[in-house]
Amino acid sequence: MKDVSFGQYYPVSSYVHRLDPRLKLLFLIAYIVAIFLASNFYGLAACAGVLVVIVIAARIPFGKVLRAVRGVVFLVIFTAALNILFYNGETVYASWWVFDITKEGLIFSAFLALRLVLLVVCSSLLTYTTTPVSLTDGVESLLTPLKWIKIPVHALALVMSIALRFIPILMDETERIKNAQKARGADFESGNLLKRIKAMVPVLVPLLLSAFRRADELGDAMDARCYTGSGKRTKYKKLRFTWRDLIAFLVGAALIAGVVLMKIYLPAPY
Amino acid sequence: MRIVAEHLSYVYNAKSPFATAALRDVSLTIEEGEFFGIIGHTGSGKSTFVQHLNGLLRLPSSLKRRKKRPKCKKGELPPPETVLRVGEFDLTEKKTDFRALRKSVGMVFQYPEYQLFAETVRDDVAFGLKNFSAEKPSEEQIDGAVKAALEVVGLDYEEMKDKSPFELSGGQKRRVAIAGVIVTRPEVLVLDEPAAGLDPLGKKEVMELLHRLHREWCKTIVIVSHDMDEISENCTQAAVFSEGRVVCVLPPKELFRRADELTALGLDVPLTAKLVSALARRGVEVDCDFTTEDFVQNVLALWQAHGGKGGGA
Ligand SMILES: Nc1ncnc2c1ncn2[C@@H]1O[C@H](COP(=O)(O)OP(=O)(O)OP(=O)(O)O)[C@@H](O)[C@H]1O
Ligand SMILES: [Mg+2]
């Protein structure tokens, strides 16, 4: 578990950690809507500002947040570059063959990059501050209406929680197998891309086998305890909506309202 | 190769809420030629320590810049200097040749059978050989080395070489995995819980295998275990770990005289040591080195000395 920052619960106690997971999920959705609704600089700045406040309230170190962004830096740069080159704007700064670099293109790309970064930070904040268990409880509870049309929400939530639980386990396992192969002289750090991919074979084969073995064992263990997923199940931790959640709800609603208002009254894109 | 560690500390996930100090100021010397045992309660840092020996865990780089050691205030003692030497390799140096180090220090992890990956036993055993050779070894060289390694772990080369490692029994898999480590003839062989998960006969066989390796292949053997009987029967020296520290380093014979201390650390003591202290409480002093054989002989001798009808045991 050395450097897995994306999607790992960060165990400190904070206002954000204690929020109802359902509310956090809804807030995330609202936030994503807000960053895509925001069509000008003020709207995005408001979104970014709210996020900074959340990070501080969640007591997550900024370095940790930046590390989550590091994972998508390549994607952000790539999409931004494509947009700079291909966006059809009016004020042309430079032009070469079929590519035009325009003022509008630059602005659009900057907005897009910022949106992507905000998106990643906000979603990783959700997993930093919410344990997998309460996250799946939240998802299950929010999806309850789907039960009425016979969708197996509980089973889906279970699949999700098992998947989340297995991420750190498999990370650990990868580390262990890598170490074992390193002890036999495997080299994962040098050579070109093809060589590095080939070097992963001695890790991936045992990893896959162990994942299947674990899945089998888990299935057997669940069978042995007569788990069927049907019937009425009670919860160890009941979700409850409190005043904390109300405040967060109001902040989220205010953000969206603000962004929409800015969209209407401040139409300039920057 | 002599292994020297002084003031070695290690923290997992330093500077995060997950931080766990796994080693605290460990100092330990393992002489060449020893069959060294490391025992301790679960989580006491045994695996962490042995993973330092071939550079799988590295010292934090702050320790390596020796010239720029942190200045300390007047009157305070400077923090003790960390030393970690394995033979001629100095792991506190900035540039350590990890490949050469790993070639001379073989490491068998816990449940090594889960690292098998190749299509045939021969390919799997040859993996380390190919990785460590300076130039590509010829097929004959590979065959020769794999054959020798498989035979020393007690497997038949002709029968095994083309089998898939996944169709073997658990004990066979473990032997193949060990063969895959010793195939490069490391001078030091480190094994983390080599007998874990085997039945008593399997355990005995693995231990016999290790003694054979100790005689014929690897000068120094280090095993990690929490089975006291295993340590007392096999090792020449044993170090007791507890909560990341080394409590003591003694030959097992001396160690188990302190059965009470060990029990206080949450460790089990070998059956023989338990019997010795049970007998001592009833006033019968047995002097033995805590191997089953020696114990039996001493007790028999005592019994005969009492005319065949002694003791309350
Ligand atoms: N990869 C890791 N990440 C974080 N903490 C770890 C990691 N490996 C070990 N630890 C922690 O370090 C401490 C020492 O672990 P270590 O594996 O060295 O113990 P051990 O003596 O080998 O135990 P066992 O007998 O159970 O194998 C434990 O508290 C453990 O939780
Ligand atoms: Mg261990």
JSON list of C-alpha atoms and ligand atoms in Angstrom, two decimals, chain A residues 1-2 172 175, chain B residues 12-13 18-23 40-49 51 110 192-193 224-226 241 244, ligand 1:
[
{"chain": "A", "resi": 1, "resn": "MET", "atom": "CA", "xyz": [0.00, 0.00, 0.00]},
{"chain": "A", "resi": 2, "resn": "LYS", "atom": "CA", "xyz": [2.78, 2.42, -0.65]},
{"chain": "A", "resi": 172, "resn": "ASP", "atom": "CA", "xyz": [-0.73, -5.40, -1.41]},
{"chain": "A", "resi": 175, "resn": "GLU", "atom": "CA", "xyz": [3.61, -5.41, -4.08]},
{"chain": "B", "resi": 12, "resn": "TYR", "atom": "CA", "xyz": [5.88, 2.02, 6.81]},
{"chain": "B", "resi": 13, "resn": "ASN", "atom": "CA", "xyz": [3.90, 4.84, 5.18]},
{"chain": "B", "resi": 18, "resn": "PHE", "atom": "CA", "xyz": [-1.10, 4.94, 8.31]},
{"chain": "B", "resi": 19, "resn": "ALA", "atom": "CA", "xyz": [2.43, 5.25, 9.67]},
{"chain": "B", "resi": 20, "resn": "THR", "atom": "CA", "xyz": [3.59, 2.11, 11.51]},
{"chain": "B", "resi": 21, "resn": "ALA", "atom": "CA", "xyz": [7.01, 1.82, 13.04]},
{"chain": "B", "resi": 22, "resn": "ALA", "atom": "CA", "xyz": [8.01, -1.71, 12.10]},
{"chain": "B", "resi": 23, "resn": "LEU", "atom": "CA", "xyz": [11.64, -1.64, 13.21]},
{"chain": "B", "resi": 40, "resn": "GLY", "atom": "CA", "xyz": [8.82, -13.13, 17.29]},
{"chain": "B", "resi": 41, "resn": "HIS", "atom": "CA", "xyz": [5.16, -12.57, 17.70]},
{"chain": "B", "resi": 42, "resn": "THR", "atom": "CA", "xyz": [3.15, -11.67, 14.63]},
{"chain": "B", "resi": 43, "resn": "GLY", "atom": "CA", "xyz": [3.77, -8.07, 13.60]},
{"chain": "B", "resi": 44, "resn": "SER", "atom": "CA", "xyz": [7.09, -7.85, 15.42]},
{"chain": "B", "resi": 45, "resn": "GLY", "atom": "CA", "xyz": [8.99, -6.79, 12.32]},
{"chain": "B", "resi": 46, "resn": "LYS", "atom": "CA", "xyz": [10.67, -10.03, 11.27]},
{"chain": "B", "resi": 47, "resn": "SER", "atom": "CA", "xyz": [9.68, -9.84, 7.63]},
{"chain": "B", "resi": 48, "resn": "THR", "atom": "CA", "xyz": [10.48, -6.15, 7.52]},
{"chain": "B", "resi": 49, "resn": "PHE", "atom": "CA", "xyz": [13.97, -6.85, 8.80]},
{"chain": "B", "resi": 51, "resn": "GLN", "atom": "CA", "xyz": [13.52, -7.62, 3.43]},
{"chain": "B", "resi": 110, "resn": "GLN", "atom": "CA", "xyz": [6.26, -16.67, 2.77]},
{"chain": "B", "resi": 192, "resn": "ASP", "atom": "CA", "xyz": [10.37, -16.22, 5.57]},
{"chain": "B", "resi": 193, "resn": "GLU", "atom": "CA", "xyz": [8.30, -18.90, 7.32]},
{"chain": "B", "resi": 224, "resn": "VAL", "atom": "CA", "xyz": [11.99, -16.48, 10.06]},
{"chain": "B", "resi": 225, "resn": "SER", "atom": "CA", "xyz": [9.60, -18.50, 12.09]},
{"chain": "B", "resi": 226, "resn": "HIS", "atom": "CA", "xyz": [7.25, -18.37, 14.99]},
{"chain": "B", "resi": 241, "resn": "PHE", "atom": "CA", "xyz": [11.98, -9.77, 17.94]},
{"chain": "B", "resi": 244, "resn": "GLY", "atom": "CA", "xyz": [10.20, -3.93, 16.25]},
{"chain": "C", "resi": 1, "resn": "LIG", "atom": "N1", "xyz": [3.40, -3.21, 3.45]},
{"chain": "C", "resi": 1, "resn": "LIG", "atom": "C1", "xyz": [3.10, -2.72, 4.65]},
{"chain": "C", "resi": 1, "resn": "LIG", "atom": "N2", "xyz": [2.47, -1.55, 4.79]},
{"chain": "C", "resi": 1, "resn": "LIG", "atom": "C2", "xyz": [2.20, -1.04, 6.00]},
{"chain": "C", "resi": 1, "resn": "LIG", "atom": "N3", "xyz": [2.48, -1.63, 7.15]},
{"chain": "C", "resi": 1, "resn": "LIG", "atom": "C3", "xyz": [3.10, -2.80, 7.10]},
{"chain": "C", "resi": 1, "resn": "LIG", "atom": "C4", "xyz": [3.44, -3.42, 5.85]},
{"chain": "C", "resi": 1, "resn": "LIG", "atom": "N4", "xyz": [4.05, -4.59, 6.12]},
{"chain": "C", "resi": 1, "resn": "LIG", "atom": "C5", "xyz": [4.08, -4.70, 7.45]},
{"chain": "C", "resi": 1, "resn": "LIG", "atom": "N5", "xyz": [3.52, -3.64, 8.05]},
{"chain": "C", "resi": 1, "resn": "LIG", "atom": "C6", "xyz": [3.40, -3.41, 9.50]},
{"chain": "C", "resi": 1, "resn": "LIG", "atom": "O1", "xyz": [4.69, -3.46, 10.06]},
{"chain": "C", "resi": 1, "resn": "LIG", "atom": "C7", "xyz": [4.72, -4.21, 11.25]},
{"chain": "C", "resi": 1, "resn": "LIG", "atom": "C8", "xyz": [5.71, -5.35, 11.14]},
{"chain": "C", "resi": 1, "resn": "LIG", "atom": "O2", "xyz": [5.31, -6.23, 10.12]},
{"chain": "C", "resi": 1, "resn": "LIG", "atom": "P1", "xyz": [6.12, -7.50, 9.68]},
{"chain": "C", "resi": 1, "resn": "LIG", "atom": "O3", "xyz": [5.46, -8.03, 8.45]},
{"chain": "C", "resi": 1, "resn": "LIG", "atom": "O4", "xyz": [7.55, -7.18, 9.58]},
{"chain": "C", "resi": 1, "resn": "LIG", "atom": "O5", "xyz": [5.85, -8.49, 10.89]},
{"chain": "C", "resi": 1, "resn": "LIG", "atom": "P2", "xyz": [6.24, -10.01, 11.05]},
{"chain": "C", "resi": 1, "resn": "LIG", "atom": "O6", "xyz": [7.06, -10.09, 12.28]},
{"chain": "C", "resi": 1, "resn": "LIG", "atom": "O7", "xyz": [6.82, -10.54, 9.80]},
{"chain": "C", "resi": 1, "resn": "LIG", "atom": "O8", "xyz": [4.82, -10.68, 11.33]},
{"chain": "C", "resi": 1, "resn": "LIG", "atom": "P3", "xyz": [4.26, -12.11, 10.86]},
{"chain": "C", "resi": 1, "resn": "LIG", "atom": "O9", "xyz": [4.78, -13.11, 11.81]},
{"chain": "C", "resi": 1, "resn": "LIG", "atom": "O10", "xyz": [2.78, -11.94, 10.99]},
{"chain": "C", "resi": 1, "resn": "LIG", "atom": "O11", "xyz": [4.69, -12.34, 9.45]},
{"chain": "C", "resi": 1, "resn": "LIG", "atom": "C9", "xyz": [3.29, -4.68, 11.48]},
{"chain": "C", "resi": 1, "resn": "LIG", "atom": "O12", "xyz": [2.73, -3.83, 12.43]},
{"chain": "C", "resi": 1, "resn": "LIG", "atom": "C10", "xyz": [2.61, -4.51, 10.14]},
{"chain": "C", "resi": 1, "resn": "LIG", "atom": "O13", "xyz": [1.27, -4.14, 10.33]}
]
